[in-house]
């Protein structure tokens, strides 16, 4: 069984065989920079061996904390932004389905996310949703000073203290942060919070298989041993295999061949709504890893067939700068038959002997045919099932492919200098101490533009 498989039949009109042959040595070089730790900022590549080289004692502590949360909390609030929440949210939806938080269970808490927006409406809605129920919080931040999660942490800590008093609020506060420094680390030590470590050599967008993602994932009832096992399987297979036998490297190669031909935008698509946050996680992984030096493939996403009724026309006949990558589950978690009716008022009688999954996959085939005929190259990533093992493999597959792709394009895949620009401006405009000079500069610039 191959957990993740790349199908490139939709590229036949767009990529010649010799093009893959010619780029393969460069892909191998990029892979070696990653695997051997000789590329730029290689110290941030510790995630490469993470599925087999992790702190097993802390891993067991994560499972203990998850059981404690399950025992005493109806709700877990996960506070973080970017990689500090997207991976966990992706895993919950992937493995539990679209309505996990609505189904209710005595074994596992509802899990909601905060600190990923500055919206007071969202935050107030979440507070109202918690109501009088028992809850705990897991705040995730390397520094503890990132604006969005820091604000949310203040708000939900206050609610905890109001409900339980400070001692019990401290027990219900779980912190994932730096091992030795930072405001959040200092507060955790001072107040005795249960804390877990964000490894120094793992950046936020690569951190889902660290305590960043593993604690909320485990608290939801997912088997994190199976998740790590699937990632370890991918590590063994993808680090060693040559380009022609390595679907992650082939994915990196083909997307870069297309990029050099002017296909500068990649749409990650699925026909399953519970994979929406897989795409959101992938967008951060690809966007922050590759969008630098005025280069990089722009990542976007869509859920079909839903978005075909809004974006389908543009994809079919708009600018020819798009490539599509479809993620398809071979064996979905559920399937339903089409009910049989005596009458055929809705015109569906011809489908009564088939299933919804068969119709869904046929729709995908029809769309690929239409889009490739219309000039849009297509790749298909088929994943075996909705299991934790398969998700672990898929996470590693995308991380390995995107990091290789960055090196292949002459980009440092591990930094994100552009993210700091808006933060500096926001701090200045909000009057944060130390930013007075920048604030004055922005105001002068605004005045010049206005006049």
Short mmCIF file of C-alpha atoms in Angstrom, two decimals:
data_model
loop_
_atom_site.label_atom_id
_atom_site.label_comp_id
_atom_site.label_asym_id
_atom_site.label_seq_id
_atom_site.Cartn_x
_atom_site.Cartn_y
_atom_site.Cartn_z
CA UNK A 1 0.00 0.00 0.00
CA UNK A 2 1.32 3.42 -0.97
CA UNK A 3 -0.13 5.97 1.45
CA UNK A 4 0.46 9.00 -0.80
CA UNK A 5 0.79 8.75 -4.56
CA UNK A 6 1.36 11.40 -7.23
CA UNK A 7 -0.51 11.05 -10.54
CA UNK A 8 0.76 13.30 -13.35
CA UNK A 9 -1.47 12.23 -16.26
CA UNK A 10 -2.91 15.75 -16.22
CA UNK A 11 0.52 17.15 -17.14
CA UNK A 12 1.01 15.28 -20.42
CA UNK A 13 0.13 18.32 -22.53
CA UNK A 14 2.30 20.65 -20.47
CA UNK A 15 5.55 18.87 -19.51
CA UNK A 16 7.83 16.91 -21.83
CA UNK A 17 9.80 13.89 -20.61
CA UNK A 18 13.13 15.58 -21.23
CA UNK A 19 12.17 18.46 -18.94
CA UNK A 20 11.93 16.16 -15.95
CA UNK A 21 15.22 14.50 -16.92
CA UNK A 22 16.93 17.89 -17.13
CA UNK A 23 15.68 19.21 -13.79
CA UNK A 24 16.23 15.95 -11.87
CA UNK A 25 19.92 16.63 -10.99
CA UNK A 26 18.94 20.03 -9.59
CA UNK A 27 16.16 18.43 -7.54
CA UNK A 28 18.66 15.92 -6.16
CA UNK A 29 21.00 18.75 -5.21
CA UNK A 30 18.16 20.60 -3.46
CA UNK A 31 17.16 17.41 -1.62
CA UNK A 32 20.76 16.88 -0.50
CA UNK A 33 20.96 20.43 0.85
CA UNK A 34 17.93 19.60 2.94
CA UNK A 35 18.78 16.07 4.07
CA UNK A 36 22.50 16.62 4.69
CA UNK A 37 21.93 19.94 6.43
CA UNK A 38 24.22 21.89 4.08
CA UNK A 39 21.64 24.37 2.78
CA UNK A 40 21.08 27.91 3.97
CA UNK A 41 19.63 28.10 7.53
CA UNK A 42 19.93 24.34 7.83
CA UNK A 43 19.65 24.61 11.61
CA UNK A 44 15.90 25.09 11.10
CA UNK A 45 15.59 21.69 9.46
CA UNK A 46 15.31 19.55 12.58
CA UNK A 47 11.78 18.53 11.52
CA UNK A 48 13.39 16.30 8.87
CA UNK A 49 14.21 13.62 11.45
CA UNK A 50 11.51 14.57 13.94
CA UNK A 51 9.23 11.54 13.36
CA UNK A 52 11.96 9.24 14.72
CA UNK A 53 14.10 11.65 16.74
CA UNK A 54 11.88 13.32 19.32
CA UNK A 55 11.69 13.58 23.11
CA UNK A 56 9.80 10.43 24.12
CA UNK A 57 9.48 11.55 27.74
CA UNK A 58 7.78 14.78 26.67
CA UNK A 59 5.66 12.78 24.22
CA UNK A 60 4.33 10.72 27.13
CA UNK A 61 3.74 13.93 29.10
CA UNK A 62 1.63 15.21 26.20
CA UNK A 63 -0.55 12.11 26.41
CA UNK A 64 -0.87 12.53 30.19
CA UNK A 65 -1.91 16.18 29.79
CA UNK A 66 -4.39 15.22 27.07
CA UNK A 67 -6.03 12.70 29.41
CA UNK A 68 -6.22 15.32 32.15
CA UNK A 69 -7.94 17.76 29.79
CA UNK A 70 -10.36 15.05 28.71
CA UNK A 71 -11.18 14.27 32.35
CA UNK A 72 -11.86 17.79 33.61
CA UNK A 73 -12.77 19.95 30.60
CA UNK A 74 -15.76 20.20 28.32
CA UNK A 75 -13.88 22.69 26.15
CA UNK A 76 -10.22 23.25 25.27
CA UNK A 77 -9.29 26.68 23.90
CA UNK A 78 -6.13 26.53 21.77
CA UNK A 79 -4.53 29.96 21.51
CA UNK A 80 -2.09 30.57 18.68
CA UNK A 81 -1.71 31.93 15.17
CA UNK A 82 -0.24 30.61 11.93
CA UNK A 83 1.63 27.36 12.45
CA UNK A 84 0.65 27.43 16.11
CA UNK A 85 -2.92 26.48 15.22
CA UNK A 86 -3.30 25.54 11.55
CA UNK A 87 -1.72 22.10 11.88
CA UNK A 88 -3.90 21.06 14.81
CA UNK A 89 -7.06 22.42 13.19
CA UNK A 90 -6.18 20.60 9.98
CA UNK A 91 -5.67 17.31 11.83
CA UNK A 92 -8.92 17.58 13.78
CA UNK A 93 -10.96 18.18 10.64
CA UNK A 94 -9.08 15.55 8.63
CA UNK A 95 -9.51 12.80 11.22
CA UNK A 96 -12.77 13.72 12.98
CA UNK A 97 -14.76 15.31 10.17
CA UNK A 98 -16.52 18.60 9.60
CA UNK A 99 -18.87 18.48 12.61
CA UNK A 100 -16.55 17.21 15.34
CA UNK A 101 -17.36 20.06 17.71
CA UNK A 102 -21.10 19.72 17.22
CA UNK A 103 -21.45 16.00 17.80
CA UNK A 104 -20.66 16.06 21.52
CA UNK A 105 -18.85 13.36 23.42
CA UNK A 106 -18.23 12.44 27.04
CA UNK A 107 -14.70 11.28 26.24
CA UNK A 108 -13.23 14.32 24.52
CA UNK A 109 -13.65 18.08 24.87
CA UNK A 110 -14.82 20.41 22.17
CA UNK A 111 -11.78 22.20 20.79
CA UNK A 112 -11.93 25.82 19.65
CA UNK A 113 -9.19 28.12 18.44
CA UNK A 114 -8.46 31.67 19.55
CA UNK A 115 -5.63 34.15 19.14
CA UNK A 116 -5.63 33.77 15.35
CA UNK A 117 -7.59 36.98 14.84
CA UNK A 118 -7.94 40.40 16.47
CA UNK A 119 -11.72 40.35 15.97
CA UNK A 120 -13.59 41.24 19.18
CA UNK A 121 -16.75 39.71 17.72
CA UNK A 122 -15.14 36.30 17.22
CA UNK A 123 -13.66 36.37 20.72
CA UNK A 124 -16.95 37.40 22.35
CA UNK A 125 -18.80 34.71 20.39
CA UNK A 126 -16.33 32.11 21.66
CA UNK A 127 -16.72 33.25 25.26
CA UNK A 128 -20.49 32.95 24.89
CA UNK A 129 -20.09 29.47 23.38
CA UNK A 130 -18.07 28.27 26.38
CA UNK A 131 -20.76 29.54 28.71
CA UNK A 132 -20.61 27.96 32.17
CA UNK A 133 -18.87 24.80 31.03
CA UNK A 134 -15.52 23.63 32.37
CA UNK A 135 -12.62 24.60 30.16
CA UNK A 136 -8.83 24.70 29.89
CA UNK A 137 -6.51 26.68 27.63
CA UNK A 138 -3.40 25.77 25.65
CA UNK A 139 -1.45 28.86 24.62
CA UNK A 140 1.21 28.36 21.94
CA UNK A 141 3.84 31.01 21.27
CA UNK A 142 7.62 30.95 21.01
CA UNK A 143 7.96 34.43 22.51
CA UNK A 144 4.68 35.09 24.25
CA UNK A 145 4.56 38.58 22.78
CA UNK A 146 2.87 37.98 19.42
CA UNK A 147 -0.06 40.40 19.43
CA UNK A 148 -3.00 38.16 18.54
CA UNK A 149 -2.33 35.21 20.87
CA UNK A 150 -1.04 37.47 23.66
CA UNK A 151 -4.34 39.40 23.65
CA UNK A 152 -6.39 36.20 23.62
CA UNK A 153 -4.29 34.71 26.42
CA UNK A 154 -5.00 37.71 28.63
CA UNK A 155 -8.73 37.46 27.96
CA UNK A 156 -9.11 33.71 28.53
CA UNK A 157 -6.74 33.66 31.51
CA UNK A 158 -8.98 36.29 33.11
CA UNK A 159 -12.02 34.09 32.44
CA UNK A 160 -10.25 31.09 33.98
CA UNK A 161 -9.33 33.03 37.11
CA UNK A 162 -12.85 34.43 37.43
CA UNK A 163 -14.31 30.93 37.24
CA UNK A 164 -11.79 28.87 39.23
CA UNK A 165 -9.49 31.17 41.18
CA UNK A 166 -5.82 31.59 40.36
CA UNK A 167 -4.50 28.25 41.62
CA UNK A 168 -6.96 26.14 39.63
CA UNK A 169 -6.65 28.49 36.64
CA UNK A 170 -2.90 27.86 36.67
CA UNK A 171 -3.51 24.10 36.65
CA UNK A 172 -5.84 24.47 33.66
CA UNK A 173 -3.31 26.53 31.69
CA UNK A 174 -1.07 24.55 29.33
CA UNK A 175 1.80 26.37 27.65
CA UNK A 176 3.79 25.43 24.55
CA UNK A 177 6.76 27.75 24.20
CA UNK A 178 10.54 28.15 24.12
CA UNK A 179 12.57 25.89 26.39
CA UNK A 180 14.61 28.60 28.07
CA UNK A 181 13.58 32.15 27.17
CA UNK A 182 10.71 34.48 26.34
CA UNK A 183 7.87 36.12 28.22
CA UNK A 184 5.63 33.07 28.08
CA UNK A 185 8.38 30.75 29.32
CA UNK A 186 9.05 33.07 32.26
CA UNK A 187 5.37 33.23 33.18
CA UNK A 188 5.03 29.45 32.94
CA UNK A 189 7.95 28.97 35.35
CA UNK A 190 6.66 31.65 37.72
CA UNK A 191 3.10 30.34 37.91
CA UNK A 192 3.72 26.64 37.52
CA UNK A 193 1.86 26.07 34.26
CA UNK A 194 2.25 22.67 32.64
CA UNK A 195 4.58 23.50 29.76
CA UNK A 196 5.91 21.87 26.61
CA UNK A 197 8.78 22.83 24.34
CA UNK A 198 8.77 24.23 20.82
CA UNK A 199 12.07 22.83 19.45
CA UNK A 200 14.61 25.46 18.42
CA UNK A 201 15.22 23.84 15.03
CA UNK A 202 11.56 23.65 13.96
CA UNK A 203 9.77 26.70 12.56
CA UNK A 204 6.07 27.32 13.11
CA UNK A 205 4.85 26.08 9.75
CA UNK A 206 6.78 22.80 10.22
CA UNK A 207 5.71 22.30 13.83
CA UNK A 208 2.51 20.24 13.72
CA UNK A 209 4.37 17.06 14.79
CA UNK A 210 5.81 18.80 17.86
CA UNK A 211 3.89 19.64 21.08
CA UNK A 212 2.51 22.63 19.12
CA UNK A 213 0.11 20.32 17.31
CA UNK A 214 0.32 17.12 19.29
CA UNK A 215 -1.31 18.32 22.54
CA UNK A 216 -4.61 19.54 21.03
CA UNK A 217 -4.58 16.61 18.61
CA UNK A 218 -4.17 14.12 21.47
CA UNK A 219 -6.77 15.91 23.60
CA UNK A 220 -9.29 15.35 20.80
CA UNK A 221 -8.77 11.59 21.05
CA UNK A 222 -6.49 11.06 18.07
CA UNK A 223 -3.79 8.39 18.37
CA UNK A 224 -0.60 10.48 18.13
CA UNK A 225 1.56 7.33 18.10
CA UNK A 226 -0.13 6.39 14.82
CA UNK A 227 0.30 9.93 13.50
CA UNK A 228 4.03 9.88 14.22
CA UNK A 229 4.28 6.36 12.84
CA UNK A 230 2.92 7.48 9.48
CA UNK A 231 5.34 10.41 9.41
CA UNK A 232 8.23 8.06 10.26
CA UNK A 233 7.22 5.87 7.33
CA UNK A 234 7.40 8.90 5.06
CA UNK A 235 10.76 9.91 6.52
CA UNK A 236 12.24 6.49 5.73
CA UNK A 237 10.88 6.43 2.20
CA UNK A 238 11.29 10.03 1.05
CA UNK A 239 14.73 10.87 2.39
CA UNK A 240 16.38 7.95 0.63
CA UNK A 241 14.59 7.47 -2.71
CA UNK A 242 15.87 9.02 -5.93
CA UNK A 243 13.77 11.51 -7.87
CA UNK A 244 12.15 9.03 -10.24
CA UNK A 245 10.96 6.87 -7.31
CA UNK A 246 10.09 9.70 -4.94
CA UNK A 247 6.66 11.30 -5.32
CA UNK A 248 7.50 14.21 -3.01
CA UNK A 249 10.54 15.12 -5.14
CA UNK A 250 8.53 14.63 -8.34
CA UNK A 251 5.88 17.01 -6.99
CA UNK A 252 8.59 19.58 -6.25
CA UNK A 253 10.09 19.07 -9.70
CA UNK A 254 6.87 19.35 -11.70
CA UNK A 255 5.58 22.42 -9.87
CA UNK A 256 8.92 24.14 -10.55
CA UNK A 257 8.91 23.15 -14.22
CA UNK A 258 5.44 24.67 -14.53
CA UNK A 259 6.46 27.76 -12.54
CA UNK A 260 9.27 28.46 -14.99
CA UNK A 261 6.73 28.30 -17.82
CA UNK A 262 4.59 31.03 -16.28
CA UNK A 263 2.21 28.94 -14.17
CA UNK A 264 2.89 31.04 -11.11
CA UNK A 265 -0.25 30.22 -9.08
CA UNK A 266 -1.03 26.81 -7.60
CA UNK A 267 -4.53 25.90 -6.42
CA UNK A 268 -4.68 23.06 -3.93
CA UNK A 269 -8.09 21.45 -4.38
CA UNK A 270 -10.13 18.75 -2.77
CA UNK A 271 -13.63 17.41 -3.18
CA UNK A 272 -13.98 16.89 0.58
CA UNK A 273 -14.96 19.88 2.79
CA UNK A 274 -13.19 18.39 5.82
CA UNK A 275 -9.89 18.93 3.97
CA UNK A 276 -10.37 22.71 3.87
CA UNK A 277 -7.86 23.27 6.66
CA UNK A 278 -5.39 20.89 5.06
CA UNK A 279 -5.27 23.50 2.31
CA UNK A 280 -5.04 26.36 4.83
CA UNK A 281 -2.08 24.65 6.50
CA UNK A 282 -0.47 23.97 3.10
CA UNK A 283 -0.94 27.60 2.07
CA UNK A 284 1.12 28.82 5.01
CA UNK A 285 3.72 26.10 4.45
CA UNK A 286 4.11 27.01 0.77
CA UNK A 287 3.59 30.76 1.03
CA UNK A 288 6.02 31.43 3.88
CA UNK A 289 8.58 28.94 2.59
CA UNK A 290 8.70 30.09 -1.04
CA UNK A 291 7.41 33.66 -1.32
CA UNK A 292 10.66 35.64 -1.16
CA UNK A 293 13.02 37.70 -3.29
CA UNK A 294 10.11 38.51 -5.63
CA UNK A 295 9.91 34.81 -6.46
CA UNK A 296 7.77 31.83 -5.53
CA UNK A 297 4.58 30.02 -6.48
CA UNK A 298 1.48 31.74 -5.09
CA UNK A 299 -0.59 29.19 -3.09
CA UNK A 300 -4.37 29.27 -3.11
CA UNK A 301 -7.09 26.71 -2.51
CA UNK A 302 -10.60 25.60 -3.40
CA UNK A 303 -13.12 22.98 -2.32
CA UNK A 304 -14.92 21.35 -5.25
CA UNK A 305 -17.54 20.83 -6.39
CA UNK A 306 -18.67 23.80 -4.21
CA UNK A 307 -16.18 26.32 -5.58
CA UNK A 308 -16.72 25.22 -9.16
CA UNK A 309 -19.90 27.29 -8.95
CA UNK A 310 -17.87 30.41 -8.10
CA UNK A 311 -14.35 29.90 -9.47
CA UNK A 312 -14.92 27.31 -12.19
CA UNK A 313 -15.46 29.83 -14.97
CA UNK A 314 -12.25 31.70 -14.17
CA UNK A 315 -10.16 28.53 -13.90
CA UNK A 316 -11.56 27.28 -17.22
CA UNK A 317 -11.16 30.45 -19.26
CA UNK A 318 -9.26 33.05 -17.21
CA UNK A 319 -5.54 33.85 -17.29
CA UNK A 320 -3.34 30.86 -18.04
CA UNK A 321 -1.11 31.27 -14.98
CA UNK A 322 -2.77 28.53 -12.90
CA UNK A 323 -1.77 24.99 -12.05
CA UNK A 324 -4.03 22.70 -10.04
CA UNK A 325 -3.08 20.06 -7.48
CA UNK A 326 -5.99 17.89 -6.36
CA UNK A 327 -5.90 15.88 -3.12
CA UNK A 328 -8.18 12.85 -3.32
CA UNK A 329 -8.95 10.24 -0.67
CA UNK A 330 -9.09 6.78 -2.24
CA UNK A 331 -11.14 5.27 0.60
CA UNK A 332 -13.16 8.05 2.23
CA UNK A 333 -14.34 7.73 5.81
CA UNK A 334 -17.99 7.45 4.66
CA UNK A 335 -20.00 6.68 1.57
CA UNK A 336 -23.71 6.84 0.77
CA UNK A 337 -25.88 5.39 -1.93
CA UNK A 338 -28.32 7.37 -4.06
CA UNK A 339 -31.92 6.68 -2.91
CA UNK A 340 -34.26 4.99 -5.39
CA UNK A 341 -37.50 6.79 -6.32
CA UNK A 342 -40.39 5.74 -8.53
CA UNK A 343 -40.44 9.12 -10.25
CA UNK A 344 -37.55 10.87 -11.93
CA UNK A 345 -38.45 14.51 -11.37
CA UNK A 346 -34.90 15.50 -10.40
CA UNK A 347 -33.35 13.58 -13.31
CA UNK A 348 -31.13 11.46 -11.05
CA UNK A 349 -32.59 8.06 -11.84
CA UNK A 350 -29.52 7.16 -13.88
CA UNK A 351 -27.40 7.46 -10.70
CA UNK A 352 -29.50 5.18 -8.50
CA UNK A 353 -27.13 2.24 -8.88
CA UNK A 354 -24.03 4.19 -7.86
CA UNK A 355 -22.70 5.95 -4.74
CA UNK A 356 -21.94 9.53 -3.77
CA UNK A 357 -18.21 8.78 -3.66
CA UNK A 358 -18.32 7.40 -7.20
CA UNK A 359 -20.13 10.54 -8.38
CA UNK A 360 -17.60 12.71 -6.51
CA UNK A 361 -14.63 11.00 -8.14
CA UNK A 362 -16.30 11.12 -11.57
CA UNK A 363 -16.83 14.84 -11.09
CA UNK A 364 -13.12 15.19 -10.39
CA UNK A 365 -12.24 13.28 -13.57
CA UNK A 366 -14.60 15.44 -15.62
CA UNK A 367 -13.16 18.67 -14.20
CA UNK A 368 -9.57 17.58 -14.84
CA UNK A 369 -10.46 16.74 -18.44
CA UNK A 370 -12.16 20.11 -18.96
CA UNK A 371 -9.41 22.13 -17.29
CA UNK A 372 -6.51 20.39 -19.03
CA UNK A 373 -8.27 20.84 -22.37
CA UNK A 374 -8.69 24.49 -21.40
CA UNK A 375 -4.98 24.91 -20.73
CA UNK A 376 -4.65 24.27 -16.99
CA UNK A 377 -2.07 21.67 -15.91
CA UNK A 378 -3.26 19.23 -13.23
CA UNK A 379 -1.57 17.01 -10.68
CA UNK A 380 -3.39 14.49 -8.50
CA UNK A 381 -2.19 13.50 -5.03
CA UNK A 382 -4.06 10.37 -3.99
CA UNK A 383 -4.04 9.50 -0.31
CA UNK A 384 -5.04 6.07 0.91
CA UNK A 385 -7.59 6.88 3.63
CA UNK A 386 -8.53 9.12 6.55
CA UNK A 387 -6.29 7.37 9.09
CA UNK A 388 -3.83 9.03 11.46
CA UNK A 389 -0.99 7.09 9.82
CA UNK A 390 -1.89 8.46 6.40
CA UNK A 391 -2.17 12.02 7.71
CA UNK A 392 1.26 11.74 9.35
CA UNK A 393 2.69 10.58 6.03
CA UNK A 394 0.94 13.40 4.13
CA UNK A 395 2.24 16.06 6.53
CA UNK A 396 5.82 14.90 6.03
CA UNK A 397 5.26 14.55 2.27
CA UNK A 398 4.25 18.20 1.89
CA UNK A 399 6.93 19.52 4.26
CA UNK A 400 9.65 17.61 2.43
CA UNK A 401 8.40 18.62 -1.01
CA UNK A 402 7.96 22.31 -0.23
CA UNK A 403 11.33 22.69 1.51
CA UNK A 404 13.02 20.99 -1.44
CA UNK A 405 11.06 23.21 -3.82
CA UNK A 406 12.33 26.31 -2.02
CA UNK A 407 15.96 25.29 -2.34
CA UNK A 408 15.32 24.32 -5.96
CA UNK A 409 14.18 27.89 -6.66
CA UNK A 410 17.14 29.47 -4.89
CA UNK A 411 15.05 30.48 -1.87
CA UNK A 412 15.68 30.05 1.85
CA UNK A 413 12.64 27.93 2.81
CA UNK A 414 13.00 28.50 6.54
CA UNK A 415 12.85 32.27 7.12
CA UNK A 416 10.00 34.76 6.70
CA UNK A 417 11.49 38.28 6.78
CA UNK A 418 8.50 39.87 5.06
CA UNK A 419 6.16 38.90 7.90
CA UNK A 420 7.89 41.42 10.16
CA UNK A 421 7.12 44.48 7.99
CA UNK A 422 3.43 44.79 8.83
CA UNK A 423 4.15 44.03 12.49
CA UNK A 424 6.56 46.94 12.79
CA UNK A 425 4.04 49.33 11.22
CA UNK A 426 1.25 48.07 13.48
CA UNK A 427 3.38 48.50 16.61
CA UNK A 428 4.25 52.05 15.56
CA UNK A 429 0.67 53.06 14.81
CA UNK A 430 -0.55 51.55 18.09
CA UNK A 431 2.04 53.55 20.01
CA UNK A 432 4.16 50.66 21.30
CA UNK A 433 7.19 52.02 23.20
CA UNK A 434 10.32 52.09 21.05
CA UNK A 435 8.51 52.70 17.77
CA UNK A 436 8.04 56.49 18.01
CA UNK A 437 10.43 57.27 15.14
CA UNK A 438 8.72 54.78 12.79
CA UNK A 439 5.31 56.16 13.76
CA UNK A 440 6.41 59.68 12.84
CA UNK A 441 7.82 58.43 9.52
CA UNK A 442 4.55 56.66 8.64
CA UNK A 443 2.52 59.76 9.50
CA UNK A 444 4.76 61.95 7.34
CA UNK A 445 4.44 59.48 4.47
CA UNK A 446 0.65 59.49 4.80
CA UNK A 447 0.57 63.29 4.74
CA UNK A 448 2.68 63.43 1.59
CA UNK A 449 0.44 60.90 -0.18
CA UNK A 450 -2.71 62.73 0.93
CA UNK A 451 -1.46 66.09 -0.41
#
